[in-house]
């Protein structure tokens, strides 16, 4: 009994430490005062001002556009790469898995600076395209690592059976293999989307003038003090992600039933 109480207290303390800052941020997004230490009453003022701030809205648009596009492209490339690695010989598989792990283990600042050097060497103008390519690059390994475990769970004779029954390689993939590995593909896509949404360091080095993401916009605002409008924006993003997780969880439960 004491052990159960202690475990509950320990887990509760960890979750409180993780989520208390977020709850405080949500509460202060409705504070009528600019200063976080003072509570001047409940208001939707910052949400209204957020919608009127064209620079933040533009940064939000860029952030979601980059996140969605990079997640889609990285999911397609990463899934194809995972299937290719799965069918390799053990030696080649080891080599390519080590190469896949490198961007995951590398500090973001190394990836950002190296991609900047590459784009400058290629004489590419820094902007939306370079930002998109950078996000696709660091997202691909995460998709590969999400899809590969599902490939290993497959019956190794499943594809061969589909081909023997008259399916073409493309039909075997889309009708037999893809439905089996789809949970891993969705997981990889969501992970890529979240990482892209959250990224600052790589974006900072690979973006150009006039193309801001939310993380860069918030960083530039810290020099003059972060506006409560950012609290409102963070609250909207948090609720949006929470809603997305709830939908995915419900979908997973329906599939089990």
CSV table of C-alpha atoms in Angstrom, one decimal:
chain,number,residue,atom,x,y,z
A,1,UNK,CA,0.0,0.0,0.0
A,2,UNK,CA,2.8,2.4,1.0
A,3,UNK,CA,4.7,1.4,-2.1
A,4,UNK,CA,1.7,2.2,-4.3
A,5,UNK,CA,1.2,5.6,-2.7
A,6,UNK,CA,4.9,6.4,-3.2
A,7,UNK,CA,4.8,5.4,-6.8
A,8,UNK,CA,1.7,7.5,-7.4
A,9,UNK,CA,3.3,10.5,-5.7
A,10,UNK,CA,6.5,10.1,-7.7
A,11,UNK,CA,4.7,9.9,-11.1
A,12,UNK,CA,2.4,12.7,-10.1
A,13,UNK,CA,5.4,14.9,-9.2
A,14,UNK,CA,7.0,14.2,-12.5
A,15,UNK,CA,3.9,15.1,-14.5
A,16,UNK,CA,3.3,18.2,-12.4
A,17,UNK,CA,6.9,19.3,-13.2
A,18,UNK,CA,6.3,18.7,-16.9
A,19,UNK,CA,2.8,20.3,-17.3
A,20,UNK,CA,2.6,23.0,-14.6
A,21,UNK,CA,4.5,25.5,-16.8
A,22,UNK,CA,2.1,24.9,-19.7
A,23,UNK,CA,-1.0,25.4,-17.4
A,24,UNK,CA,0.5,28.6,-16.1
A,25,UNK,CA,1.1,29.8,-19.7
A,26,UNK,CA,-2.6,29.0,-20.5
A,27,UNK,CA,-3.8,30.9,-17.4
A,28,UNK,CA,-1.7,34.0,-18.2
A,29,UNK,CA,-2.9,34.0,-21.8
A,30,UNK,CA,-6.2,35.3,-20.3
A,31,UNK,CA,-4.5,37.8,-18.0
A,32,UNK,CA,-5.4,41.5,-18.7
A,33,UNK,CA,-1.9,42.6,-17.6
A,34,UNK,CA,1.2,42.6,-19.8
A,35,UNK,CA,3.2,41.5,-16.8
A,36,UNK,CA,3.1,37.9,-15.8
A,37,UNK,CA,3.5,38.6,-12.1
A,38,UNK,CA,0.2,40.6,-11.9
A,39,UNK,CA,-3.3,39.3,-12.4
A,40,UNK,CA,-5.6,42.1,-13.6
A,41,UNK,CA,-8.6,40.1,-14.5
A,42,UNK,CA,-9.9,37.7,-17.2
A,43,UNK,CA,-9.8,38.8,-20.9
A,44,UNK,CA,-9.6,37.6,-24.5
A,45,UNK,CA,-7.6,40.7,-25.4
A,46,UNK,CA,-4.4,38.9,-26.4
A,47,UNK,CA,-6.3,36.5,-28.6
A,48,UNK,CA,-7.9,39.4,-30.5
A,49,UNK,CA,-4.5,41.2,-30.8
A,50,UNK,CA,-2.9,38.0,-32.0
A,51,UNK,CA,-5.2,37.8,-35.0
A,52,UNK,CA,-4.4,41.4,-35.8
A,53,UNK,CA,-0.6,40.9,-35.7
A,54,UNK,CA,0.3,40.2,-39.3
A,55,UNK,CA,3.9,39.3,-38.5
A,56,UNK,CA,2.9,36.6,-36.1
A,57,UNK,CA,0.2,35.3,-38.5
A,58,UNK,CA,2.7,35.2,-41.3
A,59,UNK,CA,5.2,33.3,-39.1
A,60,UNK,CA,2.5,30.9,-38.1
A,61,UNK,CA,1.6,30.3,-41.8
A,62,UNK,CA,5.2,29.7,-42.7
A,63,UNK,CA,5.7,27.3,-39.7
A,64,UNK,CA,2.7,25.2,-40.6
A,65,UNK,CA,3.4,25.2,-44.4
A,66,UNK,CA,7.0,24.0,-43.7
A,67,UNK,CA,5.9,21.5,-41.1
A,68,UNK,CA,3.2,19.9,-43.3
A,69,UNK,CA,5.2,19.9,-46.6
A,70,UNK,CA,8.4,18.6,-44.9
A,71,UNK,CA,6.5,15.9,-43.0
A,72,UNK,CA,4.8,14.7,-46.2
A,73,UNK,CA,8.0,14.6,-48.2
A,74,UNK,CA,10.1,13.1,-45.4
A,75,UNK,CA,7.4,10.4,-44.8
A,76,UNK,CA,7.5,9.3,-48.4
A,77,UNK,CA,11.3,9.3,-48.7
A,78,UNK,CA,11.7,7.8,-45.2
A,79,UNK,CA,9.2,5.0,-45.8
A,80,UNK,CA,10.9,4.1,-49.1
A,81,UNK,CA,14.3,4.2,-47.4
A,82,UNK,CA,13.1,2.0,-44.5
A,83,UNK,CA,11.8,-0.6,-47.0
A,84,UNK,CA,15.1,-0.5,-48.9
A,85,UNK,CA,17.1,-0.9,-45.7
A,86,UNK,CA,14.9,-3.8,-44.6
A,87,UNK,CA,15.7,-5.8,-47.9
A,88,UNK,CA,19.5,-5.2,-47.7
A,89,UNK,CA,22.1,-7.7,-46.7
A,90,UNK,CA,23.1,-7.6,-43.0
A,91,UNK,CA,26.4,-5.7,-43.7
A,92,UNK,CA,24.8,-3.1,-45.9
A,93,UNK,CA,21.9,-2.7,-43.4
A,94,UNK,CA,24.4,-2.0,-40.5
A,95,UNK,CA,26.2,0.6,-42.6
A,96,UNK,CA,23.0,2.4,-43.6
A,97,UNK,CA,21.5,2.2,-40.1
A,98,UNK,CA,24.7,3.9,-38.7
A,99,UNK,CA,24.3,6.6,-41.4
A,100,UNK,CA,20.6,7.0,-40.4
A,101,UNK,CA,21.5,7.4,-36.7
A,102,UNK,CA,24.1,10.2,-37.4
A,103,UNK,CA,21.6,13.1,-37.9
A,104,UNK,CA,19.6,12.0,-34.9
A,105,UNK,CA,22.7,12.0,-32.6
A,106,UNK,CA,24.3,15.2,-34.2
A,107,UNK,CA,23.6,18.5,-32.4
A,108,UNK,CA,21.2,20.7,-34.2
A,109,UNK,CA,23.8,23.5,-34.5
A,110,UNK,CA,26.0,21.1,-36.5
A,111,UNK,CA,23.2,20.2,-38.9
A,112,UNK,CA,22.2,23.9,-39.2
A,113,UNK,CA,25.7,25.2,-40.0
A,114,UNK,CA,26.5,22.3,-42.3
A,115,UNK,CA,23.3,22.8,-44.3
A,116,UNK,CA,24.0,26.5,-44.5
A,117,UNK,CA,27.5,25.8,-45.9
A,118,UNK,CA,26.0,23.4,-48.4
A,119,UNK,CA,23.4,26.0,-49.6
A,120,UNK,CA,26.0,28.7,-49.9
A,121,UNK,CA,28.3,26.4,-51.8
A,122,UNK,CA,25.4,25.5,-54.2
A,123,UNK,CA,24.7,29.3,-54.5
A,124,UNK,CA,21.1,28.8,-53.4
A,125,UNK,CA,19.2,31.9,-52.2
A,126,UNK,CA,18.2,31.4,-48.5
A,127,UNK,CA,14.5,31.4,-48.1
A,128,UNK,CA,11.4,29.1,-48.1
A,129,UNK,CA,13.0,26.4,-50.3
A,130,UNK,CA,16.2,26.1,-48.3
A,131,UNK,CA,14.2,26.0,-45.1
A,132,UNK,CA,11.9,23.3,-46.5
A,133,UNK,CA,14.9,21.2,-47.7
A,134,UNK,CA,16.6,21.5,-44.3
A,135,UNK,CA,13.5,20.3,-42.5
A,136,UNK,CA,13.1,17.4,-44.9
A,137,UNK,CA,16.7,16.4,-44.3
A,138,UNK,CA,16.6,16.2,-40.5
A,139,UNK,CA,13.1,14.6,-40.5
A,140,UNK,CA,13.9,11.6,-42.8
A,141,UNK,CA,15.9,9.6,-40.2
A,142,UNK,CA,13.0,9.8,-37.7
A,143,UNK,CA,10.6,8.4,-40.2
A,144,UNK,CA,13.0,5.6,-41.1
A,145,UNK,CA,13.3,4.7,-37.4
A,146,UNK,CA,9.5,4.7,-37.0
A,147,UNK,CA,8.8,2.5,-40.0
A,148,UNK,CA,11.5,-0.1,-39.7
A,149,UNK,CA,10.1,-1.8,-36.6
A,150,UNK,CA,6.8,-2.3,-38.4
A,151,UNK,CA,8.8,-3.9,-41.3
A,152,UNK,CA,10.4,-6.4,-38.9
A,153,UNK,CA,7.0,-7.3,-37.6
A,154,UNK,CA,5.8,-8.3,-41.1
A,155,UNK,CA,5.5,-11.9,-42.1
A,156,UNK,CA,8.5,-12.2,-44.5
A,157,UNK,CA,6.5,-14.3,-46.9
A,158,UNK,CA,3.5,-11.9,-47.2
A,159,UNK,CA,4.8,-10.0,-50.2
A,160,UNK,CA,5.9,-13.2,-51.9
A,161,UNK,CA,2.4,-14.7,-51.4
A,162,UNK,CA,0.7,-11.6,-52.9
A,163,UNK,CA,3.0,-11.8,-56.0
A,164,UNK,CA,2.3,-15.5,-56.3
A,165,UNK,CA,-1.5,-14.7,-56.3
A,166,UNK,CA,-1.0,-12.4,-59.3
A,167,UNK,CA,-0.5,-9.0,-57.8
A,168,UNK,CA,2.1,-6.7,-59.4
A,169,UNK,CA,4.9,-5.3,-57.1
A,170,UNK,CA,3.0,-2.0,-56.8
A,171,UNK,CA,-0.3,-3.7,-56.0
A,172,UNK,CA,1.5,-5.9,-53.4
A,173,UNK,CA,2.9,-2.8,-51.8
A,174,UNK,CA,-0.2,-0.6,-51.7
A,175,UNK,CA,-2.7,-3.4,-50.9
A,176,UNK,CA,-0.7,-5.7,-48.6
A,177,UNK,CA,2.5,-4.1,-47.3
A,178,UNK,CA,1.4,-0.5,-46.7
A,179,UNK,CA,-1.7,-1.3,-44.6
A,180,UNK,CA,0.5,-3.4,-42.3
A,181,UNK,CA,3.1,-0.8,-41.8
A,182,UNK,CA,0.7,2.2,-41.8
A,183,UNK,CA,0.8,2.8,-38.0
A,184,UNK,CA,4.6,3.2,-38.3
A,185,UNK,CA,4.2,5.5,-41.3
A,186,UNK,CA,1.6,7.7,-39.4
A,187,UNK,CA,3.9,7.8,-36.3
A,188,UNK,CA,6.8,8.8,-38.4
A,189,UNK,CA,4.8,11.5,-40.2
A,190,UNK,CA,3.5,12.9,-36.9
A,191,UNK,CA,7.0,12.9,-35.4
A,192,UNK,CA,8.3,14.7,-38.5
A,193,UNK,CA,5.5,17.3,-38.3
A,194,UNK,CA,6.1,17.9,-34.5
A,195,UNK,CA,9.9,18.2,-34.9
A,196,UNK,CA,9.5,20.6,-37.8
A,197,UNK,CA,7.0,22.7,-35.9
A,198,UNK,CA,9.4,22.9,-32.9
A,199,UNK,CA,12.7,23.4,-34.6
A,200,UNK,CA,14.6,26.6,-34.1
A,201,UNK,CA,18.4,26.0,-34.6
A,202,UNK,CA,18.3,24.5,-38.1
A,203,UNK,CA,15.6,27.1,-39.2
A,204,UNK,CA,17.7,30.0,-37.8
A,205,UNK,CA,20.7,29.0,-40.0
A,206,UNK,CA,18.8,28.1,-43.2
A,207,UNK,CA,16.1,30.7,-43.5
A,208,UNK,CA,16.4,34.0,-45.4
A,209,UNK,CA,15.2,37.5,-44.9
A,210,UNK,CA,11.4,37.8,-44.9
A,211,UNK,CA,10.8,34.2,-44.1
A,212,UNK,CA,10.2,33.7,-40.4
A,213,UNK,CA,9.0,30.7,-38.4
A,214,UNK,CA,7.3,31.0,-35.0
A,215,UNK,CA,10.4,29.9,-33.1
A,216,UNK,CA,12.5,32.6,-34.9
A,217,UNK,CA,9.8,35.2,-34.4
A,218,UNK,CA,9.6,34.4,-30.6
A,219,UNK,CA,13.4,34.6,-30.4
A,220,UNK,CA,13.5,38.0,-32.0
A,221,UNK,CA,10.8,39.2,-29.6
A,222,UNK,CA,12.8,38.2,-26.5
A,223,UNK,CA,15.1,41.2,-27.0
A,224,UNK,CA,12.2,43.5,-26.3
A,225,UNK,CA,10.2,41.2,-24.0
A,226,UNK,CA,7.8,38.5,-25.1
A,227,UNK,CA,4.3,39.7,-25.6
A,228,UNK,CA,1.3,37.9,-24.0
A,229,UNK,CA,0.1,37.3,-27.5
A,230,UNK,CA,2.7,34.5,-27.6
A,231,UNK,CA,1.0,33.0,-24.6
A,232,UNK,CA,-2.3,33.0,-26.5
A,233,UNK,CA,-0.7,31.5,-29.6
A,234,UNK,CA,1.0,28.8,-27.5
A,235,UNK,CA,-2.3,27.9,-25.9
A,236,UNK,CA,-4.0,27.5,-29.3
A,237,UNK,CA,-1.1,25.3,-30.5
A,238,UNK,CA,-1.3,23.2,-27.3
A,239,UNK,CA,-5.1,22.7,-27.5
A,240,UNK,CA,-4.7,21.9,-31.3
A,241,UNK,CA,-2.1,19.2,-30.6
A,242,UNK,CA,-4.1,17.8,-27.7
A,243,UNK,CA,-7.2,17.6,-30.0
A,244,UNK,CA,-5.1,15.8,-32.7
A,245,UNK,CA,-3.8,13.3,-30.2
A,246,UNK,CA,-7.4,12.6,-29.0
A,247,UNK,CA,-8.6,12.0,-32.6
A,248,UNK,CA,-5.7,9.6,-33.3
A,249,UNK,CA,-6.3,7.8,-30.0
A,250,UNK,CA,-9.9,7.4,-30.8
A,251,UNK,CA,-9.1,6.1,-34.3
A,252,UNK,CA,-6.6,3.6,-32.9
A,253,UNK,CA,-9.3,2.3,-30.4
A,254,UNK,CA,-11.8,2.0,-33.2
A,255,UNK,CA,-9.3,0.0,-35.3
A,256,UNK,CA,-8.8,-2.4,-32.3
A,257,UNK,CA,-12.5,-3.0,-31.9
